[in-house]
Amino acid sequence: MNPPVIRPRRLRTTPAMRRLVAETRIHPAQLILPLFVREGITEPAPIGSMPGVVQHTFDSLKKAVQDAAAAGLGGVMLFGIPATRDAVGSAATQASGILNRATEVAVAEAGAALVVQTDLCLDEFTDHGHCGVLDAHGRVDNDATLERYREMAVAQAQAGSQLLGLSGMMDGQVAAVRDALDAAGFADTAILAYAAKYASAFYGPFREAVDSQLRGDRRTYQQDPANRIEGRREAALDEAEGADVLMVKPAMSYLDVLADVAAAARVPVWAYQVSGEYAMIEAAAANGWIDRDRAIRESVTGILRAGAGAVLTYWALQLASSGRAQS
Ligand code: PBG
């Protein structure tokens, strides 16, 4: 007699059965929508390499934040594109700077319904495009940059940001920002540490989105894609420095790092499905090469399955408002 066939297919027989046994669901509350706000424009400006994504005016930002709240999203992550830049990224720390003004607008619009988050990094504001200030040799100066991050953190907290996204990959940035926030009376302002952030080709479209001035690369501060142990180390350091949430970025090519960090962390762990991940699926779908909706859902499901508690994704609104997030 042959041994009986073990039949896992029983749990795949009907849509209702498959829905019931699904281990991972996409819920709007765990989706965060990144938004770009550009100084000095009067109409939303499309981003060529990110079809469907725009640089917002204040008016269109208001509408986007309202839509995000109505869709039940967990939050929005704001990026500012200033009209003028300089070596130290002055606009990043001015209350009148584009990102700080946009934060005020977003908080006024929906600060109680979702979590308004801000990118805390200098690259959008510097004329050389690096995430920090440069020393006399043109290298990114870690500790001088921490001083700028401290000021930027206080400016963002004053503008009302509820969660500061530290994406610059400077050593000691979480501890420095925590200290500055506490000293300025912002003990309740939380820190999202882009703990394991890799020097990735998949940020390509984002550089267009923020009109990046960068020449060269960020490999002296962002991580080498080859390194998994280092991802765990960076995450552990940021947690020890007081990060409230850890993030792994990009998502799709770093799901092993995400799973490692999620297993070890004692704080929430999120992932950023970055611009290049978005652009690849949109481009393939536009060519008729893949089913867009299914590819979007599969990519975000994979990120959640790997251990992310929430995902930053440019498809957040579509996923939530199509009702597909619930299924
Ligand atoms: C740095 C920052 C970047 C992204 C988010 N924050 C760019 C970079 O590190 O070069 C990329 C996000 C994306 O590609 O969607 N301010």
CSV table of N, CA and C and ligand atoms in Angstrom, one decimal, residues 79 119 121 123-124 131 167 194 197 202-203 206-207 218 222 249 272-276 314, ligand 1:
chain,number,residue,atom,x,y,z
A,79,PHE,N,8.3,65.0,1.9
A,79,PHE,CA,9.6,65.4,1.4
A,79,PHE,C,9.5,66.8,0.8
A,119,ASP,N,10.8,63.6,6.3
A,119,ASP,CA,12.2,63.2,6.0
A,119,ASP,C,13.2,64.1,6.7
A,121,CYS,N,16.8,64.7,6.6
A,121,CYS,CA,18.0,64.5,5.8
A,121,CYS,C,18.3,65.8,5.1
A,123,ASP,N,19.8,66.1,2.0
A,123,ASP,CA,20.1,66.0,0.6
A,123,ASP,C,19.2,66.8,-0.3
A,124,GLU,N,17.9,67.0,0.1
A,124,GLU,CA,17.1,67.8,-0.8
A,124,GLU,C,17.4,69.3,-0.7
A,131,CYS,N,23.8,64.0,1.8
A,131,CYS,CA,22.9,63.9,3.0
A,131,CYS,C,23.4,64.7,4.2
A,167,SER,N,16.9,59.6,7.6
A,167,SER,CA,17.3,58.8,6.5
A,167,SER,C,18.7,59.1,6.0
A,194,TYR,N,15.8,55.1,9.7
A,194,TYR,CA,16.1,54.3,8.5
A,194,TYR,C,17.4,53.6,8.9
A,197,LYS,N,19.8,51.1,5.7
A,197,LYS,CA,19.5,51.8,4.4
A,197,LYS,C,20.7,51.5,3.5
A,202,PHE,N,17.9,51.5,-6.9
A,202,PHE,CA,16.5,51.7,-6.9
A,202,PHE,C,16.0,53.0,-6.4
A,203,TYR,N,16.9,53.9,-6.0
A,203,TYR,CA,16.5,55.3,-5.6
A,203,TYR,C,16.5,56.2,-6.8
A,206,PHE,N,13.5,58.6,-7.5
A,206,PHE,CA,13.4,59.6,-6.4
A,206,PHE,C,14.3,60.8,-6.7
A,207,ARG,N,15.5,60.6,-7.3
A,207,ARG,CA,16.4,61.7,-7.5
A,207,ARG,C,15.8,62.7,-8.5
A,218,ARG,N,26.5,57.7,-2.6
A,218,ARG,CA,26.5,57.8,-1.2
A,218,ARG,C,27.1,56.6,-0.5
A,222,GLN,N,25.7,55.2,3.1
A,222,GLN,CA,24.7,54.2,2.9
A,222,GLN,C,25.4,52.8,2.8
A,249,LYS,N,15.4,49.6,4.0
A,249,LYS,CA,15.2,50.3,2.8
A,249,LYS,C,16.3,50.0,1.8
A,272,TYR,N,10.5,50.4,3.3
A,272,TYR,CA,10.2,51.4,2.3
A,272,TYR,C,10.3,50.8,0.9
A,273,GLN,N,9.1,50.7,0.3
A,273,GLN,CA,9.1,50.2,-1.1
A,273,GLN,C,9.5,51.4,-2.0
A,274,VAL,N,10.7,51.5,-2.4
A,274,VAL,CA,11.2,52.8,-2.9
A,274,VAL,C,10.8,53.0,-4.4
A,275,SER,N,11.2,54.2,-4.8
A,275,SER,CA,10.8,54.7,-6.2
A,275,SER,C,11.1,53.8,-7.3
A,276,GLY,N,12.3,53.1,-7.3
A,276,GLY,CA,12.6,52.2,-8.4
A,276,GLY,C,11.8,51.0,-8.4
A,314,TYR,N,4.3,54.2,-2.6
A,314,TYR,CA,3.7,55.2,-3.5
A,314,TYR,C,2.3,54.7,-3.9
B,1,PBG,C1,17.1,60.7,1.5
B,1,PBG,C2,16.1,59.8,0.9
B,1,PBG,C3,16.2,59.1,-0.3
B,1,PBG,C4,15.0,58.3,-0.4
B,1,PBG,C5,14.3,58.6,0.7
B,1,PBG,N1,15.0,59.4,1.6
B,1,PBG,C6,17.2,59.2,-1.4
B,1,PBG,C7,18.6,58.7,-1.2
B,1,PBG,O1,18.9,58.1,-0.1
B,1,PBG,O2,19.3,58.8,-2.1
B,1,PBG,C8,14.7,57.5,-1.5
B,1,PBG,C9,13.2,57.1,-1.6
B,1,PBG,C10,12.8,56.4,-2.9
B,1,PBG,O3,13.7,56.1,-3.7
B,1,PBG,O4,11.6,56.2,-3.1
B,1,PBG,N2,16.5,62.0,1.8
